[in-house]
Amino acid sequence: MVDRLSAGLAVALAVVLGAATVSGQEVPRTPWDDPDLQGIWVGSTLTPLERPPEHRGRHFLTEREVAALEATAVAEDERLLERPRERAPAGGCVDYRADGSPGYYNNFWLEEGTAWDARRRTSLIVDPPDGRIPYTATARDGERAYGAGPWDSHLDLDTGERCFGDGLPQIWFGDNPYHQIFQTPSDVVILHEMYKQRRIIPIDGRPRTGITQWNGEPHGRWEGDTLVVESRHFPDRPHDRFRHTWRGPTARLRLVERFTRVDAVTMDYEATITDPARFTRPWTVAFALSADPAARGVPAGHLFEFACHEGNYAMWNVLRGARARDARR
């Protein structure tokens, strides 16, 4: 796993110095007196997005259950550091070499963390109460397992494989989980390590342009010490494949995110997704972001370059491999 520690010392020091001017758990503030959201943040957690069947009806785990899950994750992480292993594709093929697939990234590249949500929730989804995504009856039509064919054209690869990004909201964990936030009195900028996407969020009340954008048009406002970001004007992408079905946007999508700085190293994050074209009701995800990656079981440091488009041989090789397989049939 890439060691980000040395590069992260300066960031950690800046956070500590910024907090040193305030007492107790008071929220760090900018020179113009907005809550200071700046820094590098991770949301890596073992808590699943949706509540798994074995926890149906349970909103929280016990302290003992969380401790056992975290201990298992730490032990597995230490084992994999000694001997990284390749993973079978998420499509479910176990004997992936026999199938002709090169497999998935090995664990060297993944930073999934070793910590459960601090509130011990059984899912990151806090609404609906069952912790499940409220899909409409047809929202999953055409869904395929990630990494599964057919591969008849470039349109059969998902948007991430095509270097467009995986859509919003960027749930803040997994591979490339780091996000850096910058602030001015008029704008907040979020730089996502994944796909190196930049979200420039006006917070000075300027009117919306109404221009359709890949990740929607964001506008922010302060509600007390909480930054509320509302994104609209998403494109209709009914024929594009997304790594997760729920990420696929439509023109009716409305995303509302809330960022609340809690202390020197913690920020609460909440996202509510409303899209009548895909969901029967709005649904909300909530978890904490951390400026202390080690506490989440991931290395500290700066953001690394994500140069997906430069030499993206994957698309070419996937289609070429599929044509070679077709020729053998």
XYZ file of C-alpha atoms in Angstrom:
329
model
C 0.000 0.000 0.000
C 1.297 3.448 -0.877
C 2.721 5.263 2.147
C 1.223 8.752 2.332
C 2.536 9.501 5.819
C 5.340 11.928 5.126
C 3.259 13.973 2.715
C 0.426 14.138 5.239
C 2.470 15.586 8.113
C 2.177 19.135 6.803
C -1.591 18.768 6.421
C -1.960 17.346 9.915
C 0.188 20.137 11.354
C -1.900 22.776 9.599
C -5.072 21.271 11.050
C -3.598 21.225 14.552
C -2.345 24.807 14.327
C -5.698 25.975 12.981
C -7.462 24.354 15.924
C -4.943 25.681 18.453
C -6.471 29.161 18.311
C -9.761 27.917 19.683
C -10.638 26.226 22.950
C -12.053 22.761 23.568
C -14.103 21.397 20.675
C -14.918 24.781 19.173
C -15.138 24.667 15.381
C -12.044 26.046 13.558
C -12.914 29.156 11.544
C -11.513 30.970 8.538
C -10.149 34.543 8.770
C -13.532 35.724 7.396
C -15.312 33.746 10.169
C -16.878 30.881 8.192
C -16.403 27.372 9.608
C -13.092 26.116 8.223
C -13.690 22.978 6.149
C -10.268 22.988 4.511
C -7.925 20.027 4.505
C -7.705 16.457 3.248
C -10.604 14.266 4.315
C -11.412 10.555 4.159
C -14.631 8.722 4.936
C -13.267 5.175 4.825
C -15.431 2.862 6.910
C -16.360 -0.793 7.217
C -20.034 0.154 7.545
C -21.951 -0.878 4.400
C -24.021 1.588 2.405
C -27.161 -0.583 2.678
C -28.153 -2.605 5.728
C -27.287 -6.273 5.056
C -29.921 -8.979 5.522
C -28.275 -10.332 8.675
C -28.870 -6.988 10.393
C -32.429 -6.478 9.193
C -34.413 -4.605 11.837
C -31.287 -3.481 13.717
C -30.121 0.121 13.494
C -27.013 -0.259 15.659
C -24.445 -2.872 16.595
C -23.117 -3.408 20.097
C -19.674 -2.195 21.129
C -18.502 -5.811 21.329
C -19.703 -6.575 17.789
C -17.968 -3.495 16.369
C -14.745 -4.306 18.235
C -14.746 -7.827 16.783
C -15.364 -6.592 13.234
C -12.612 -3.988 13.491
C -10.143 -6.509 14.968
C -10.818 -8.861 12.064
C -10.303 -6.038 9.556
C -7.016 -4.996 11.176
C -5.721 -8.571 11.146
C -6.704 -8.994 7.502
C -5.081 -5.685 6.598
C -1.814 -6.689 8.267
C -1.858 -10.060 6.510
C -2.418 -8.489 3.121
C 0.394 -6.015 3.640
C 2.716 -8.986 3.968
C 1.267 -10.817 0.970
C -1.052 -8.762 -1.254
C -3.488 -10.952 -3.142
C -5.425 -10.419 -6.308
C -9.171 -10.284 -6.177
C -11.656 -11.986 -8.429
C -13.865 -9.619 -10.428
C -16.853 -8.241 -8.552
C -19.064 -9.967 -11.115
C -18.697 -13.134 -9.074
C -16.391 -15.238 -11.239
C -14.182 -17.209 -8.839
C -11.895 -18.953 -11.311
C -11.140 -15.687 -13.050
C -7.971 -16.807 -14.797
C -9.789 -19.723 -16.419
C -12.461 -17.267 -17.529
C -9.853 -15.109 -19.241
C -10.297 -12.129 -16.926
C -7.170 -10.569 -15.443
C -8.965 -10.167 -12.141
C -9.462 -7.049 -10.072
C -6.948 -4.696 -8.422
C -4.987 -6.433 -5.716
C -5.191 -5.138 -2.171
C -2.090 -2.971 -2.525
C -4.258 -0.382 -4.312
C -7.328 -0.467 -2.097
C -7.806 1.652 1.025
C -11.075 0.472 2.498
C -10.229 1.191 6.129
C -10.492 -0.827 9.335
C -12.936 1.307 11.356
C -16.702 0.991 11.725
C -18.945 4.054 11.816
C -18.421 5.735 15.197
C -22.154 5.625 15.904
C -22.148 1.834 15.314
C -24.889 2.068 12.678
C -25.598 -1.051 10.611
C -25.814 1.006 7.400
C -24.752 4.405 6.147
C -28.308 4.915 4.896
C -30.203 6.524 7.760
C -33.442 7.119 5.870
C -35.539 5.109 4.928
C -35.477 3.377 8.308
C -34.863 -0.043 6.736
C -31.466 1.149 5.510
C -32.135 0.159 1.906
C -32.168 2.151 -1.349
C -35.842 2.754 -2.308
C -35.623 1.839 -5.995
C -38.682 2.035 -8.206
C -39.883 -1.218 -9.762
C -38.038 -0.515 -13.028
C -34.925 1.271 -11.733
C -32.813 -1.886 -11.900
C -33.844 -2.790 -15.453
C -30.779 -3.649 -17.483
C -28.509 -3.811 -14.436
C -25.495 -6.073 -14.817
C -22.852 -7.167 -12.352
C -19.828 -4.899 -12.312
C -17.164 -6.195 -14.688
C -19.599 -8.408 -16.620
C -20.161 -8.324 -20.383
C -21.251 -8.269 -23.094
C -18.629 -5.951 -24.531
C -20.025 -5.204 -27.979
C -18.958 -1.539 -27.983
C -17.410 1.127 -25.772
C -20.919 1.842 -24.454
C -20.872 -1.524 -22.683
C -18.123 -0.336 -20.353
C -19.192 1.674 -17.347
C -18.534 5.383 -17.029
C -15.603 4.831 -14.691
C -13.856 2.518 -17.129
C -14.448 5.208 -19.771
C -12.803 7.799 -17.465
C -15.952 9.913 -17.059
C -16.239 9.293 -13.327
C -18.663 7.259 -11.248
C -21.209 10.008 -10.611
C -22.351 11.778 -7.434
C -22.402 11.747 -4.560
C -18.810 10.609 -4.220
C -19.198 8.344 -1.226
C -15.902 9.068 0.471
C -14.213 5.681 0.768
C -12.820 2.720 -1.185
C -9.952 3.161 -3.592
C -8.739 6.754 -4.055
C -10.879 7.900 -1.087
C -9.174 11.236 -0.455
C -10.824 14.624 -0.974
C -9.275 18.036 -0.473
C -11.379 21.079 0.354
C -10.371 24.677 -0.331
C -12.301 27.802 0.661
C -12.597 31.476 -0.219
C -15.328 33.873 0.944
C -17.172 33.274 -2.356
C -16.504 29.615 -3.216
C -15.788 26.171 -1.793
C -13.803 23.778 -3.976
C -13.758 20.006 -3.474
C -11.033 18.105 -5.307
C -11.788 14.398 -5.516
C -8.772 12.135 -5.836
C -10.895 9.662 -7.793
C -10.933 10.816 -11.440
C -9.395 14.116 -10.253
C -12.815 15.753 -10.404
C -13.151 19.332 -9.179
C -16.400 20.683 -7.808
C -16.455 24.493 -7.644
C -19.334 25.511 -5.388
C -20.443 29.176 -5.303
C -21.579 30.286 -1.840
C -22.063 34.025 -2.485
C -25.654 33.891 -3.742
C -24.914 34.310 -7.446
C -27.736 32.947 -9.660
C -27.613 29.512 -11.209
C -26.695 29.264 -14.874
C -29.053 26.370 -15.588
C -26.345 24.689 -17.646
C -26.440 20.891 -17.554
C -23.211 19.458 -16.157
C -21.929 15.917 -15.689
C -22.002 16.256 -11.886
C -24.813 18.780 -11.810
C -24.634 22.487 -11.058
C -23.856 22.977 -7.345
C -24.804 25.965 -5.226
C -23.924 26.346 -1.556
C -25.169 28.324 1.410
C -24.435 28.427 5.106
C -27.122 27.320 7.537
C -25.499 28.196 10.835
C -22.209 26.288 10.856
C -23.378 23.787 8.218
C -22.496 24.181 4.542
C -25.500 23.057 2.479
C -24.733 22.220 -1.158
C -27.648 21.691 -3.525
C -26.863 20.289 -6.985
C -29.330 20.340 -9.900
C -29.203 20.298 -13.712
C -27.823 16.790 -14.100
C -27.816 15.127 -17.530
C -30.106 12.289 -18.553
C -27.813 9.260 -19.001
C -30.286 6.341 -19.329
C -28.026 4.319 -21.624
C -24.759 4.738 -19.733
C -23.594 2.058 -17.342
C -22.547 3.183 -13.886
C -20.564 1.098 -11.431
C -23.471 1.453 -9.004
C -26.980 1.727 -10.415
C -28.014 4.361 -7.879
C -25.334 6.770 -9.149
C -26.781 7.093 -12.648
C -28.232 10.630 -13.025
C -31.417 11.804 -14.672
C -32.652 15.338 -15.350
C -34.896 15.021 -12.267
C -32.054 14.314 -9.846
C -31.607 16.705 -6.914
C -28.718 16.179 -4.520
C -28.458 18.011 -1.187
C -25.244 17.596 0.816
C -24.477 18.914 4.287
C -20.971 19.468 5.670
C -20.679 20.242 9.406
C -17.241 20.687 10.977
C -17.335 19.031 14.415
C -13.772 19.472 15.692
C -10.162 19.624 14.506
C -10.285 16.216 12.806
C -13.984 15.429 12.268
C -16.668 16.627 9.866
C -20.173 15.211 9.603
C -21.353 14.522 6.048
C -24.933 13.933 4.931
C -26.347 13.496 1.430
C -30.017 13.307 0.453
C -30.811 11.999 -3.022
C -34.151 12.799 -4.643
C -34.977 11.425 -8.088
C -38.575 10.338 -8.795
C -37.375 8.699 -12.018
C -35.428 6.082 -10.054
C -36.513 6.138 -6.411
C -39.889 5.936 -4.696
C -38.821 8.515 -2.138
C -35.790 10.601 -1.113
C -33.081 8.709 0.755
C -30.266 9.903 2.990
C -26.729 8.770 3.731
C -24.826 10.040 6.785
C -21.345 9.388 8.171
C -18.312 11.246 9.479
C -15.280 12.398 7.498
C -11.890 12.419 9.161
C -8.694 14.458 8.789
C -6.934 11.640 10.686
C -6.660 8.802 8.139
C -4.755 6.556 10.545
C -7.839 6.441 12.762
C -9.723 4.950 9.805
C -6.985 2.453 9.000
C -5.753 4.128 5.811
C -2.385 5.835 5.129
C -2.052 9.587 5.516
C -0.757 11.933 2.871
C -1.577 14.103 -0.101
C -3.749 13.354 -3.134
C -2.127 11.381 -5.935
C -2.628 12.070 -9.622
C -5.458 10.121 -11.249
C -4.577 10.201 -14.963
C -7.272 7.912 -16.322
C -7.435 9.277 -19.866
C -3.698 9.212 -20.465
C -2.943 5.858 -22.024
C -6.321 4.319 -21.175
C -5.565 0.972 -22.755
C -8.227 -0.823 -20.732
C -11.121 0.022 -23.064
C -9.165 -0.970 -26.158
C -7.954 -4.226 -24.596
C -11.381 -5.193 -23.221
C -12.990 -4.829 -26.645
C -10.079 -6.493 -28.412
C -10.243 -9.424 -25.977
C -13.981 -9.754 -26.521
C -13.499 -9.869 -30.309
C -10.790 -12.516 -29.922
C -13.156 -14.584 -27.775
C -15.936 -14.170 -30.357
C -13.577 -15.418 -33.078
C -12.952 -18.656 -31.128
C -16.627 -19.473 -30.841
